[in-house]
Every structure is written in C-alpha cells, then in structure tokens.
PDB file of C-alpha atoms in Angstrom:
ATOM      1  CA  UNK Z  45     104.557 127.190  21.133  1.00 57.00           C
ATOM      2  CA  UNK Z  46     104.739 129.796  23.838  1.00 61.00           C
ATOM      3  CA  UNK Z  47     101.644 128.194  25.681  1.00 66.00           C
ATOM      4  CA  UNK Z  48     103.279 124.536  25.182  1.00 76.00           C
ATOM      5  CA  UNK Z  49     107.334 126.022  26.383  1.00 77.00           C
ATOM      6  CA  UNK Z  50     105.059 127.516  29.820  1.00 79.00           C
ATOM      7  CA  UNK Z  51     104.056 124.063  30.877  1.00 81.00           C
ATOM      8  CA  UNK Z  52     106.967 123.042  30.125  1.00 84.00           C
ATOM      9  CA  UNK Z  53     108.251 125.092  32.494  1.00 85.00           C
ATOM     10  CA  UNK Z  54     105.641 124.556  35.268  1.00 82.00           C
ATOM     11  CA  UNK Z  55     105.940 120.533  35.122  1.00 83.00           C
ATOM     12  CA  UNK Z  56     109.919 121.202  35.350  1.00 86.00           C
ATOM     13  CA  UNK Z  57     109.312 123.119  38.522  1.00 85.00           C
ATOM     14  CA  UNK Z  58     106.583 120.830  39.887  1.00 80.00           C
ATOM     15  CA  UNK Z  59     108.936 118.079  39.186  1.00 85.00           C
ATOM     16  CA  UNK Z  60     111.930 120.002  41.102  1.00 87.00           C
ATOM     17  CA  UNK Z  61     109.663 121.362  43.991  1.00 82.00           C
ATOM     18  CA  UNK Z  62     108.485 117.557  44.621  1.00 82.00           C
ATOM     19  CA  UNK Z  63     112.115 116.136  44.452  1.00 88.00           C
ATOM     20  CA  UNK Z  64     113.020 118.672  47.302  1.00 87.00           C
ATOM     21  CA  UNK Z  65     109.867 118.163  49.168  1.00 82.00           C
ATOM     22  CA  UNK Z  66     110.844 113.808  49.004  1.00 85.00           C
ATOM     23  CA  UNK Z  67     114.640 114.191  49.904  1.00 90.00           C
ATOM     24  CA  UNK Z  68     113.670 116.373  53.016  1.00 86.00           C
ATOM     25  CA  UNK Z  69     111.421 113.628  54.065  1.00 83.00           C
ATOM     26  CA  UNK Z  70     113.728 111.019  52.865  1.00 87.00           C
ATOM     27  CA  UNK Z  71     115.804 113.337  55.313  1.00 88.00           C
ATOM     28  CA  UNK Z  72     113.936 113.252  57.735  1.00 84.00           C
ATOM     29  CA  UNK Z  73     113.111 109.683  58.451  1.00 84.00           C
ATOM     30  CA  UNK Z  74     116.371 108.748  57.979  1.00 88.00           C
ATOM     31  CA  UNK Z  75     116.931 111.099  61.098  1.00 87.00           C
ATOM     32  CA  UNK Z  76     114.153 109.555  62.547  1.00 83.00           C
ATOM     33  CA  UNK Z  77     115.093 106.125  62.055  1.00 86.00           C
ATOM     34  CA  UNK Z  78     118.463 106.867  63.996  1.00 89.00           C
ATOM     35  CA  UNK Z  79     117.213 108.294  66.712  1.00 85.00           C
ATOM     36  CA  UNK Z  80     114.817 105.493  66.738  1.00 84.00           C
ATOM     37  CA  UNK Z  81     117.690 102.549  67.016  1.00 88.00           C
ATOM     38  CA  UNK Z  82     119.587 104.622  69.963  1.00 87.00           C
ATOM     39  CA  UNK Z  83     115.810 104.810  71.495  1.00 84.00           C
ATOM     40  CA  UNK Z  84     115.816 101.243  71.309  1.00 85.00           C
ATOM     41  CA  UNK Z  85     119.159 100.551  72.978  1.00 86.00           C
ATOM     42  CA  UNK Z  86     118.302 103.232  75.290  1.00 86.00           C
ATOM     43  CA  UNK Z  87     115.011 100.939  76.781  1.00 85.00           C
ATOM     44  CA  UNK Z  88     116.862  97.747  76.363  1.00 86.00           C
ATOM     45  CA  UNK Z  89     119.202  99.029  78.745  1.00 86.00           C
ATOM     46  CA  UNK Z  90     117.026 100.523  81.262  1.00 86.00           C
ATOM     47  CA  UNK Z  91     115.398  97.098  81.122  1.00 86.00           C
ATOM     48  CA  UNK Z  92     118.385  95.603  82.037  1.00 86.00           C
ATOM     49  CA  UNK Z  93     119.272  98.245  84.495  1.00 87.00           C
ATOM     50  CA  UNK Z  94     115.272  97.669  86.198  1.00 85.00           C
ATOM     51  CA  UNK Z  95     115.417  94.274  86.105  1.00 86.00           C
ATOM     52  CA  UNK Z  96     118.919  94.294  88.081  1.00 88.00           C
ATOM     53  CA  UNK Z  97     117.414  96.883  90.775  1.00 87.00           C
ATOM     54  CA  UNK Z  98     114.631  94.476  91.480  1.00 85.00           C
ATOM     55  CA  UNK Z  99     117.013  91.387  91.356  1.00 89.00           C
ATOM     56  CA  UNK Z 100     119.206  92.802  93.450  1.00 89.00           C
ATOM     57  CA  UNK Z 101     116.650  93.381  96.290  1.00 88.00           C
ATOM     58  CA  UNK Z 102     116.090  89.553  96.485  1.00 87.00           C
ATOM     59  CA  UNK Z 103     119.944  89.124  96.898  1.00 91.00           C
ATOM     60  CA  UNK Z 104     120.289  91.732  99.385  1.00 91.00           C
ATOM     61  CA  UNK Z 105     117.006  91.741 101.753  1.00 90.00           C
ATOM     62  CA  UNK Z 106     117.987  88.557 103.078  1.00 90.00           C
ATOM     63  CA  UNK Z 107     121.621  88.943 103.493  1.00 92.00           C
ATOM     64  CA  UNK Z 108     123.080  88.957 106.976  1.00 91.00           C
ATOM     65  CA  UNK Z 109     126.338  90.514 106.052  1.00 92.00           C
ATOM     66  CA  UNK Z 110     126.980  93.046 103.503  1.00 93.00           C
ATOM     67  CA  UNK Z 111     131.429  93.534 103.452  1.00 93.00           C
ATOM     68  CA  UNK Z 112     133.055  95.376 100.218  1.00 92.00           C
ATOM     69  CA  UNK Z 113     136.133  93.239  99.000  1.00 93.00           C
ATOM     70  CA  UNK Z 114     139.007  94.396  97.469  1.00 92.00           C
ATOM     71  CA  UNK Z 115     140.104  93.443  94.054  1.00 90.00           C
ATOM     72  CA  UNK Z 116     142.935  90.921  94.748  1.00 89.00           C
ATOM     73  CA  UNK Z 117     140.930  89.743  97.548  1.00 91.00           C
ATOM     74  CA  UNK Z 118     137.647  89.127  95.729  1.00 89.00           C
ATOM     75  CA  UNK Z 119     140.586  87.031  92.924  1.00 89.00           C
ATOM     76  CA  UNK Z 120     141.744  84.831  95.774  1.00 89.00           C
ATOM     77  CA  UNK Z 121     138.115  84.235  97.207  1.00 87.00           C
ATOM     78  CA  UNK Z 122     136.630  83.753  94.158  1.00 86.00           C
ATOM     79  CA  UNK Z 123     139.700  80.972  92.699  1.00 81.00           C
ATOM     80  CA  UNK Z 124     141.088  80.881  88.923  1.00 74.00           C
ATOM     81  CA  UNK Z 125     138.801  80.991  85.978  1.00 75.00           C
ATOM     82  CA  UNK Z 126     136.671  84.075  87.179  1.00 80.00           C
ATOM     83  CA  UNK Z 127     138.367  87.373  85.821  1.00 87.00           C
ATOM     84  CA  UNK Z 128     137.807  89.971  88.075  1.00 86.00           C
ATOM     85  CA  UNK Z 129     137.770  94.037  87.311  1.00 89.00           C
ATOM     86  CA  UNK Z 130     136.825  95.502  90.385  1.00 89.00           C
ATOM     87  CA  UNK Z 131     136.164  95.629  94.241  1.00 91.00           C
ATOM     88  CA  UNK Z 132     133.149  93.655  94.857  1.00 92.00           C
ATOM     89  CA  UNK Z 133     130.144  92.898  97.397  1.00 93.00           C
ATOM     90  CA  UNK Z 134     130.208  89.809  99.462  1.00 94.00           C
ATOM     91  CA  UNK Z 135     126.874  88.733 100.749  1.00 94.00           C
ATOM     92  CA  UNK Z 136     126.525  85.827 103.601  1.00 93.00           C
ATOM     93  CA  UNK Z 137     123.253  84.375 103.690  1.00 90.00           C
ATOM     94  CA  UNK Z 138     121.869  81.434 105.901  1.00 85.00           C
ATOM     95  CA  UNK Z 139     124.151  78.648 104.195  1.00 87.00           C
ATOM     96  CA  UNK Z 140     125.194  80.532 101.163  1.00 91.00           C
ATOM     97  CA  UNK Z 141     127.774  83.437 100.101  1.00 93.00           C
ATOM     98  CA  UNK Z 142     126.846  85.656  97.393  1.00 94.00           C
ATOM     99  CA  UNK Z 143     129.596  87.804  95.525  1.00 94.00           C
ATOM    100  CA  UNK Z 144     128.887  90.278  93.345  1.00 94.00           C
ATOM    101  CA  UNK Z 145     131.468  92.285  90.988  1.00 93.00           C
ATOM    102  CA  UNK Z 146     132.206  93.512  87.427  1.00 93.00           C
ATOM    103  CA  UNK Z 147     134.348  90.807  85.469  1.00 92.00           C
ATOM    104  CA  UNK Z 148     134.321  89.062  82.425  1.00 89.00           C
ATOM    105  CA  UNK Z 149     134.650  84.880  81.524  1.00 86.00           C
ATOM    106  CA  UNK Z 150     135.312  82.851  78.437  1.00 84.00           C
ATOM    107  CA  UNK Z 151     131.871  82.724  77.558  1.00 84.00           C
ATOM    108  CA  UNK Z 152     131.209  86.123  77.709  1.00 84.00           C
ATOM    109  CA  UNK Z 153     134.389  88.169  76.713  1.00 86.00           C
ATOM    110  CA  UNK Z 154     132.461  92.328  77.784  1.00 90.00           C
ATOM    111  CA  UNK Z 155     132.808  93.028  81.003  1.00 92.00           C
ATOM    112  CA  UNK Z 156     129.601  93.052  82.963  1.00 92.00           C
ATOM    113  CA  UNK Z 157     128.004  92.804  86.344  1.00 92.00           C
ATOM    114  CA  UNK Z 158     128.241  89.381  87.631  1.00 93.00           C
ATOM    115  CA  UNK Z 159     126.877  87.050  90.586  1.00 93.00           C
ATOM    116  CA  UNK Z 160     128.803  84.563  91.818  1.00 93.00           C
ATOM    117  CA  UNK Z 161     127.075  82.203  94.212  1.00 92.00           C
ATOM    118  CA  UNK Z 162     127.854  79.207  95.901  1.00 91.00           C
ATOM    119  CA  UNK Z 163     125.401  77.515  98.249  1.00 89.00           C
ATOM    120  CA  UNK Z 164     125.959  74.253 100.148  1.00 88.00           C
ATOM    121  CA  UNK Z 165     129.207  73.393  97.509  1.00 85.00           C
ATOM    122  CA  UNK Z 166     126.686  74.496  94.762  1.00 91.00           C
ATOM    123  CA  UNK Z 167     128.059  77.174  92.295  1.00 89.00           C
ATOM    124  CA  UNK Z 168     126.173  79.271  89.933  1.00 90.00           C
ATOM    125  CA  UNK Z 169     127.724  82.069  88.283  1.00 88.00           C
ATOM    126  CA  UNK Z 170     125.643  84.596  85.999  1.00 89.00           C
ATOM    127  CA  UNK Z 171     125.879  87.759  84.423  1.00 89.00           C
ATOM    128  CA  UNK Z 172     123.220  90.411  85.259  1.00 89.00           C
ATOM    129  CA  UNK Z 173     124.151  92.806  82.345  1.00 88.00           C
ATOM    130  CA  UNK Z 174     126.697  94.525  80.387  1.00 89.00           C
ATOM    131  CA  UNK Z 175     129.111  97.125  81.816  1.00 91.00           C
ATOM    132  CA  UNK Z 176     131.293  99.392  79.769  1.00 90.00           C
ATOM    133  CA  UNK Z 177     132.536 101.271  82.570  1.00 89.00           C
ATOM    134  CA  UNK Z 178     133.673 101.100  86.351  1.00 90.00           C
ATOM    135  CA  UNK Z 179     131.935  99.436  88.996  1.00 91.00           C
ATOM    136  CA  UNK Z 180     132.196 101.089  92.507  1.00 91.00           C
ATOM    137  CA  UNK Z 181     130.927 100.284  95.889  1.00 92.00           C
ATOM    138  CA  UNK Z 182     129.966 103.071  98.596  1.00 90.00           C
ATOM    139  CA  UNK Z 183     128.933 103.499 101.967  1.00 89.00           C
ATOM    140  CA  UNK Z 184     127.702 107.347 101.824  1.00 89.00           C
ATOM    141  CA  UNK Z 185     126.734 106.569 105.851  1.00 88.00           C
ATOM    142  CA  UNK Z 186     126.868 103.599 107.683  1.00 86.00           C
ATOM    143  CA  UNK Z 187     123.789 102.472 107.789  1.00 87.00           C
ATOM    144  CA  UNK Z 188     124.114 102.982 103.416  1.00 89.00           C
ATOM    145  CA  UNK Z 189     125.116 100.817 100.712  1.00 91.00           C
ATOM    146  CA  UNK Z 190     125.196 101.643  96.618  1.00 91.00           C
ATOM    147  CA  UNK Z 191     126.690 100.545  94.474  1.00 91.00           C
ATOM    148  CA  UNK Z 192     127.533 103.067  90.903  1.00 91.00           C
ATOM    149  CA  UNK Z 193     128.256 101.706  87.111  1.00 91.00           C
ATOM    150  CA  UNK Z 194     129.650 104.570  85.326  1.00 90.00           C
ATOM    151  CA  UNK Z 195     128.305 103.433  82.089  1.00 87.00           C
ATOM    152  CA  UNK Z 196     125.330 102.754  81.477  1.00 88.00           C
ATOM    153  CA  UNK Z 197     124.982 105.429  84.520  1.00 89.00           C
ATOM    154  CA  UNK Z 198     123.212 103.479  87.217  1.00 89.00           C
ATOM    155  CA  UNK Z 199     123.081 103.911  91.071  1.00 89.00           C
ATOM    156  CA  UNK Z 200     121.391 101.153  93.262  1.00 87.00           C
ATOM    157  CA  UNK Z 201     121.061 101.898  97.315  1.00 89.00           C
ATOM    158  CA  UNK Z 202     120.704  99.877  99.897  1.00 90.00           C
ATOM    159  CA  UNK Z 203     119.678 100.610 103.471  1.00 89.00           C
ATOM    160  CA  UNK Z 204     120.473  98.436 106.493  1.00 91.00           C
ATOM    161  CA  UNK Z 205     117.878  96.586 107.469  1.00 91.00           C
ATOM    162  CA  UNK Z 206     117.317  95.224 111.075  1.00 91.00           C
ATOM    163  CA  UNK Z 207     120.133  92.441 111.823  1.00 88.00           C
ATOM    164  CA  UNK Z 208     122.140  93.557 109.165  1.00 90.00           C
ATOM    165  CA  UNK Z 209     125.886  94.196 109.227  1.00 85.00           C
TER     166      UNK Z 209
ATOM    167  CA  UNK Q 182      92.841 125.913  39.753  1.00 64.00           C
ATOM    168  CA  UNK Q 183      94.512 122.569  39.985  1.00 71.00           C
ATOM    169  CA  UNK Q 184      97.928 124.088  40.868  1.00 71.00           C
ATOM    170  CA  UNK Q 185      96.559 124.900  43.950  1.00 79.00           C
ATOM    171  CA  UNK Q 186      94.893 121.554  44.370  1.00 82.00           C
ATOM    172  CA  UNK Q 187      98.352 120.073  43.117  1.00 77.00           C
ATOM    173  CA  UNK Q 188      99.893 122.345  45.778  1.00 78.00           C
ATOM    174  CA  UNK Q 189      96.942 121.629  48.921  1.00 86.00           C
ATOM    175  CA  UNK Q 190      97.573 117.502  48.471  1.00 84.00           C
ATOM    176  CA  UNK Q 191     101.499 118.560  48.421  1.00 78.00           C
ATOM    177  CA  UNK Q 192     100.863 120.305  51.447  1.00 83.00           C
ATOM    178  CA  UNK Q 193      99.044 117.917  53.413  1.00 88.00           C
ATOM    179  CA  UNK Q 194     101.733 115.264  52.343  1.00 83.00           C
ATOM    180  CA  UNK Q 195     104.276 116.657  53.996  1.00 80.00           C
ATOM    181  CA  UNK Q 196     102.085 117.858  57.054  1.00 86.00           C
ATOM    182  CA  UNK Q 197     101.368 114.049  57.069  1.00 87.00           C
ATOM    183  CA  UNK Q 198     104.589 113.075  57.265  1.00 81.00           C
ATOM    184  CA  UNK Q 199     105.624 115.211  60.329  1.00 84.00           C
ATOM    185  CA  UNK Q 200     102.443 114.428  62.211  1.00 89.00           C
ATOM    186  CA  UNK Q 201     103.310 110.917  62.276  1.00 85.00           C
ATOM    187  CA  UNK Q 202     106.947 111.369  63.145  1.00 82.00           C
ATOM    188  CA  UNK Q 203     105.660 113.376  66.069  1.00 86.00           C
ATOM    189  CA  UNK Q 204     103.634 111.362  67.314  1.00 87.00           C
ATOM    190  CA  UNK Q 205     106.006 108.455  67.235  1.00 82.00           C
ATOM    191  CA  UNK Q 206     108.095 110.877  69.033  1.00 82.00           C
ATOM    192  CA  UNK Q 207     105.415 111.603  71.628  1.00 88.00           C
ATOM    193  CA  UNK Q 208     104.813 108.129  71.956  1.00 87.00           C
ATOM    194  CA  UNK Q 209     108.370 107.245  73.227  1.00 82.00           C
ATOM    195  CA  UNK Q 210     108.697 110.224  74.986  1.00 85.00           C
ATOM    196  CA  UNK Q 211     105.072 108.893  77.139  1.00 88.00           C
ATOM    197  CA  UNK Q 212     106.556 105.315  77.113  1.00 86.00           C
ATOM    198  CA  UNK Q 213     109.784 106.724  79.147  1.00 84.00           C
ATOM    199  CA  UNK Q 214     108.304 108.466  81.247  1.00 88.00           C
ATOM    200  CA  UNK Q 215     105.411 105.847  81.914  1.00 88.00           C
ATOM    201  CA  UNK Q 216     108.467 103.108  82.777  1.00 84.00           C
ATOM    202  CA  UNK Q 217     110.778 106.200  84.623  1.00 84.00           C
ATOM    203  CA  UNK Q 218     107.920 106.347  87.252  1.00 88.00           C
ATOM    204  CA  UNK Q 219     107.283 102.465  87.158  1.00 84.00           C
ATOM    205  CA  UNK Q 220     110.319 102.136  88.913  1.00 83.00           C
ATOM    206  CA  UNK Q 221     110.572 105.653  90.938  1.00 86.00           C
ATOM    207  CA  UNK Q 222     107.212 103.712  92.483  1.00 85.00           C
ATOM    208  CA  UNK Q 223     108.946 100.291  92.582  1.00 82.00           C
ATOM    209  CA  UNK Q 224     111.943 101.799  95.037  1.00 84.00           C
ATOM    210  CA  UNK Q 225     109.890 103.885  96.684  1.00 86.00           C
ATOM    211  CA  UNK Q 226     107.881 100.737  97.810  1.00 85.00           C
ATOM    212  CA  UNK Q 227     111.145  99.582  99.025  1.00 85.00           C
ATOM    213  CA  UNK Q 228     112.303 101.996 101.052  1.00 87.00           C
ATOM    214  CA  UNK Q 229     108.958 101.950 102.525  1.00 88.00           C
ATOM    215  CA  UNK Q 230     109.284  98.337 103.197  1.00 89.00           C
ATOM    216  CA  UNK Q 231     113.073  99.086 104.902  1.00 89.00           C
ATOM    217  CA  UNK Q 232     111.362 101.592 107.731  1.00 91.00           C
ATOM    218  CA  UNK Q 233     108.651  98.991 108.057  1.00 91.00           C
ATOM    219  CA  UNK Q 234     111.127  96.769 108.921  1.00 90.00           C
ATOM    220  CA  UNK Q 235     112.642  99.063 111.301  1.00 92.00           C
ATOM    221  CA  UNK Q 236     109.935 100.029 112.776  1.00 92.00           C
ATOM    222  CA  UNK Q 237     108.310  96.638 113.310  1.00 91.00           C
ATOM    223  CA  UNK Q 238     111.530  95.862 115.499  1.00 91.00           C
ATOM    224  CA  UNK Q 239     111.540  98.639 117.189  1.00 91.00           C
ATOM    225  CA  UNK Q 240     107.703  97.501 118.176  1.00 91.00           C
ATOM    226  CA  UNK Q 241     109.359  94.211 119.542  1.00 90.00           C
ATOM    227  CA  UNK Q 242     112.462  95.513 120.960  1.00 89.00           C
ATOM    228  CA  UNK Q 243     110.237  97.253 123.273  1.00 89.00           C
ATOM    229  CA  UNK Q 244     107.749  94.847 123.970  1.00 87.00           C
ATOM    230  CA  UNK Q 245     110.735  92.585 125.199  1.00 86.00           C
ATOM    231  CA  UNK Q 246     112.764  92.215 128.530  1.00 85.00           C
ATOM    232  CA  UNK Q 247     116.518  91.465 128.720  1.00 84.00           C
ATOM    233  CA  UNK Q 248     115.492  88.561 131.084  1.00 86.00           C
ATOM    234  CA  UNK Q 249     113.627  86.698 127.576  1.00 82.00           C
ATOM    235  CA  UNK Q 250     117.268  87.004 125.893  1.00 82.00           C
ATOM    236  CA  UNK Q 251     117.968  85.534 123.520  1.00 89.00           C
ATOM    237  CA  UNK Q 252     114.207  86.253 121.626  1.00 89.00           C
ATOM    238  CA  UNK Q 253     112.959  85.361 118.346  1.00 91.00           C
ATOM    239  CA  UNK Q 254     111.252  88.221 116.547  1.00 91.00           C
ATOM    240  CA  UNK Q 255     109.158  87.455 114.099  1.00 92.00           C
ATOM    241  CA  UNK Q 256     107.320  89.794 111.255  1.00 92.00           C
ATOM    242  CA  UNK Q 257     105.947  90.635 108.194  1.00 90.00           C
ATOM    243  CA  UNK Q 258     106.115  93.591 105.571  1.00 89.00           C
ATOM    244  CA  UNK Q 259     104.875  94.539 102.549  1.00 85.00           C
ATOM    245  CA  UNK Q 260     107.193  95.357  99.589  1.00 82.00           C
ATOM    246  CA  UNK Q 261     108.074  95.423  96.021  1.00 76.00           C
ATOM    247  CA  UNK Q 262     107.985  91.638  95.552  1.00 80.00           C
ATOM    248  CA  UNK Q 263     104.962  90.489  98.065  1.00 84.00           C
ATOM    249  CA  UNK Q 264     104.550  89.909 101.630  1.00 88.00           C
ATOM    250  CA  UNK Q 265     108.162  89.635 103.763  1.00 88.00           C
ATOM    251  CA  UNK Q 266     108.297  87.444 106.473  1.00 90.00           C
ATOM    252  CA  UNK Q 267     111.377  88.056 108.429  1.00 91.00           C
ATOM    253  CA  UNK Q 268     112.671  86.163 111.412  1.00 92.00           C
ATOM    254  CA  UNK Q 269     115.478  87.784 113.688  1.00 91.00           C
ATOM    255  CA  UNK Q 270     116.729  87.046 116.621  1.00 91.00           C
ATOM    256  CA  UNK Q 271     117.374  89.229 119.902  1.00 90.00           C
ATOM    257  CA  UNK Q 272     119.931  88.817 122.284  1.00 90.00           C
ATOM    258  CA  UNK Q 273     120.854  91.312 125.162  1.00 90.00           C
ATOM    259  CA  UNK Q 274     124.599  91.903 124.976  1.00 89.00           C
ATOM    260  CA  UNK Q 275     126.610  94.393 126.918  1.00 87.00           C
ATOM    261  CA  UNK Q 276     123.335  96.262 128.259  1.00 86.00           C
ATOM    262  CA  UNK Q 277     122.003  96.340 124.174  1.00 87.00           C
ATOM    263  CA  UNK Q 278     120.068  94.099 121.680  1.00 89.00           C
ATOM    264  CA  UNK Q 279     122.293  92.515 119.160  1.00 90.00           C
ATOM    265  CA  UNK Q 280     120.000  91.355 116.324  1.00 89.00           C
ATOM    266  CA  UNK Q 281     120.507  88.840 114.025  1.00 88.00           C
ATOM    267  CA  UNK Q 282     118.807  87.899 110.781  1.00 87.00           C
ATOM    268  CA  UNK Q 283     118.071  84.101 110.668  1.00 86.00           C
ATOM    269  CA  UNK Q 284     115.170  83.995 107.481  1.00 87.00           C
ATOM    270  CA  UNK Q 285     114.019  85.588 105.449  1.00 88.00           C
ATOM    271  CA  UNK Q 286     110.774  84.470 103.084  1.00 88.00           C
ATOM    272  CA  UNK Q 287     108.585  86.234 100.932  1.00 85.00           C
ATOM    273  CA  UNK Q 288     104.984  84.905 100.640  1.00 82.00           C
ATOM    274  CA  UNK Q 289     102.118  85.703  98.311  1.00 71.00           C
ATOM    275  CA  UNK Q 290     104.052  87.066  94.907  1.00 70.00           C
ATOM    276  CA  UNK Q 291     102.232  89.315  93.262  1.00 69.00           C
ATOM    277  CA  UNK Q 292     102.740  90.585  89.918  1.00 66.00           C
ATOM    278  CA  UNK Q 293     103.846  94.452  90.608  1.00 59.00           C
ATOM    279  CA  UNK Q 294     100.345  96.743  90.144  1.00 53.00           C
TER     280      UNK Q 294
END
C-alpha cells in the first residue's frame, strides 16, 4: 500500500513536471511564431523598399531635370482623379515627364509612393509601395537629392549626374 | 534507474526544442544581414557609377575646344543595372560648358552578381 501510494506520487509529479515542461514550449513557440510573422513583414517590406531603390535609379539616371513640386502644384499638374499627400519630384526626360509623390486612388485607398508618367500623351500611373507615413524631398547640397518615408523608414539619394539640373 | 532515463529523454526534449528555435533564429538573423549587404553593395555600385560619370566628362571636357561647340559627348559606365551608355551634349556658354543630357541607354543587363 505504501509502495503502491509512492508511485502514485512519482507518476503525479512526472505528470506535473511534463505539463510545465509542454506549456513553456507551447510558450515558447507561440513567442516564436510572433516574432516570426513581424520577421516576415519586416523582409516583405525591405523587398519593397530594395526593389524601389533599384527602380528608382532607372527613373532618375536618365532624367534631365530633377525640380521638387509643391503640394497644390503637383494637384494642378497632375489634374482631378489623382489624390495627392505631399510635395513631389518632377522628372523631364527626352519626351516624357515623370512625377513621383505619396497619394492614394480609388483602387488603392493606403497611401503609398506613386509614379505618375505620361509619355508622348501616354499615361501610366503605378504604385511602388505602401506608405504609412510622410514623404519628404531634400536637397542636403546642391548637387544632392533624397528623398525620406518616415514609415517604413527609408532614405534614397541621388547625386547629380553630368547634364543634370 | 529509469527516472533518470525518464529525466535524460526529458532533457534532451526540451534542449531539442530550443536548438531548433535558435537556429531558426540564426537563420533569419544570416538572411538579413546576407540581403542588408546585397544592397549596401548594390548602391555602392551606384555611386561608383555617378563619379564614373563625372569623371568620364571631365576626360572630354578637356579633350575639347570651345571652337568644336556645341560637342556631342559620348560614354559608357558600368553600374548596378549593366553597361550605361550616355550621350550629352557640350556647348560653350558665357566662357563655360553647359551640358546637356540627350540619352541615356543601358546595354548588356545582367542579372546583379
């Protein structure tokens, strides 16, 4: 009886030691499972930030005129329809003008980091990616140009190149 | 006896468990870093390409006389995206060259190394 009550005993605190040892992992995966999702939306948006830094050296390279619009500027340029939330970058190429600013449209109600291009009467307008916060447009020197998305935190330079104004 | 082999697989269970949620760890933590410098390399090559640029005009600006205004300068640089073939042209104004950028192509895309 004593002998049988000790088991007893031991299996109870086998049985207690292995629940603890399961929720801790249970615990801990759970953890890791979180972290793992804001991992995730942390590389889809550095994908989205890379593949707008390399984009934006195709729009820019070529460009003979870099000029920083105002707001209600960029709204009259740009015509009704286009909803626009900040300054933004105009870009004159050889027979086509490039804008680029943070806005929104029907389609896609966030705000995000569009292109606006029109090229021989030819308009295409696309979204690059997803902005939550401001868009602003410096010239640290003048021979500089970045532009800065507060969030996701992003800063994309670009220097002057020869015939550029 | 087999408490302590109950106690040993218990043990390596749980050792189990953390090893592979470190390594996961690990492997993100390699994966940022592998993409971080990816790019770092990527602008880098740009910037490299922008004083190329510069400094392949300032090879023709010098090479040129006011009395060839206006000039056509043509040449190419490596960058990011593949080889950049720009065409500018040169024209003395007010005892300087004025340049201004007429094309721009790039040629032979690679896929980035």
């Amino acid at each position: 009886m004593v002998r049988s009550h000790g088991q007893l005993t031991g299996v109870l605190i086998a049985l207690a030691l292995g629940a603890l040892v399961t929720l801790v992992l249970a615990q801990l995966w759970s953890q890791e499972s979180i972290r793992r999702t804001h991992a995730t939306d942390a590389a889809i948006t550095r994908a989205d930030l890379d593949g707008v830094t390399l984009f934006l050296t195709t729009l820019l390279v070529p460009a003979r005129t870099l000029t920083v619009i105002p707001e209600a500027a960029l709204r009259a340029e740009l015509g009704g329809g286009v909803t626009v939330l900040s300054e933004g970058l105009r870009l004159e190429h050889p027979g086509m003008t490039i804008h680029l600013y943070l806005g929104r449209s029907r389609v896609q109600p966030d705000a995000a980091l569009w292109v606006h291009r029109e090229q021989f009467g030819d308009i295409s307008h696309q979204s690059l990616m997803p902005v939550d916060g401001a868009l602003s447009i410096q010239r640290p020197d003048p021979e500089t140009l970045c532009l800065q998305t507060s969030d996701p935190i992003w800063i994309g330079c670009h220097t002057l190149l020869p015939g550029q104004s | 006896m087999m408490a302590r082999g109950h106690v040993l697989i218990a043990v390596l269970v749980v050792m189990g468990a953390l090893a592979s949620i470190w390594m996961a760890e690990f492997a993100t933590h390699l994966e940022d870093r592998v993409r971080a410098s990816r790019m770092i390399d990527r602008e880098s090559l740009a910037t490299q390409a922008s004083a190329a640029e510069w400094q392949a005009v300032s090879t023709h600006l010098a090479g040129l006389d006011s009395t060839e205004s206006p000039a056509e300068i043509v040449y190419s640089v490596d960058d990011v995206l593949g080889l950049r073939q720009v065409t500018l042209t040169a024209e003395w104004i007010d005892g300087q060259w004025a340049l201004t950028r007429d094309k721009v192509q790039w040629r032979e895309l690679t896929v980035f190394p």
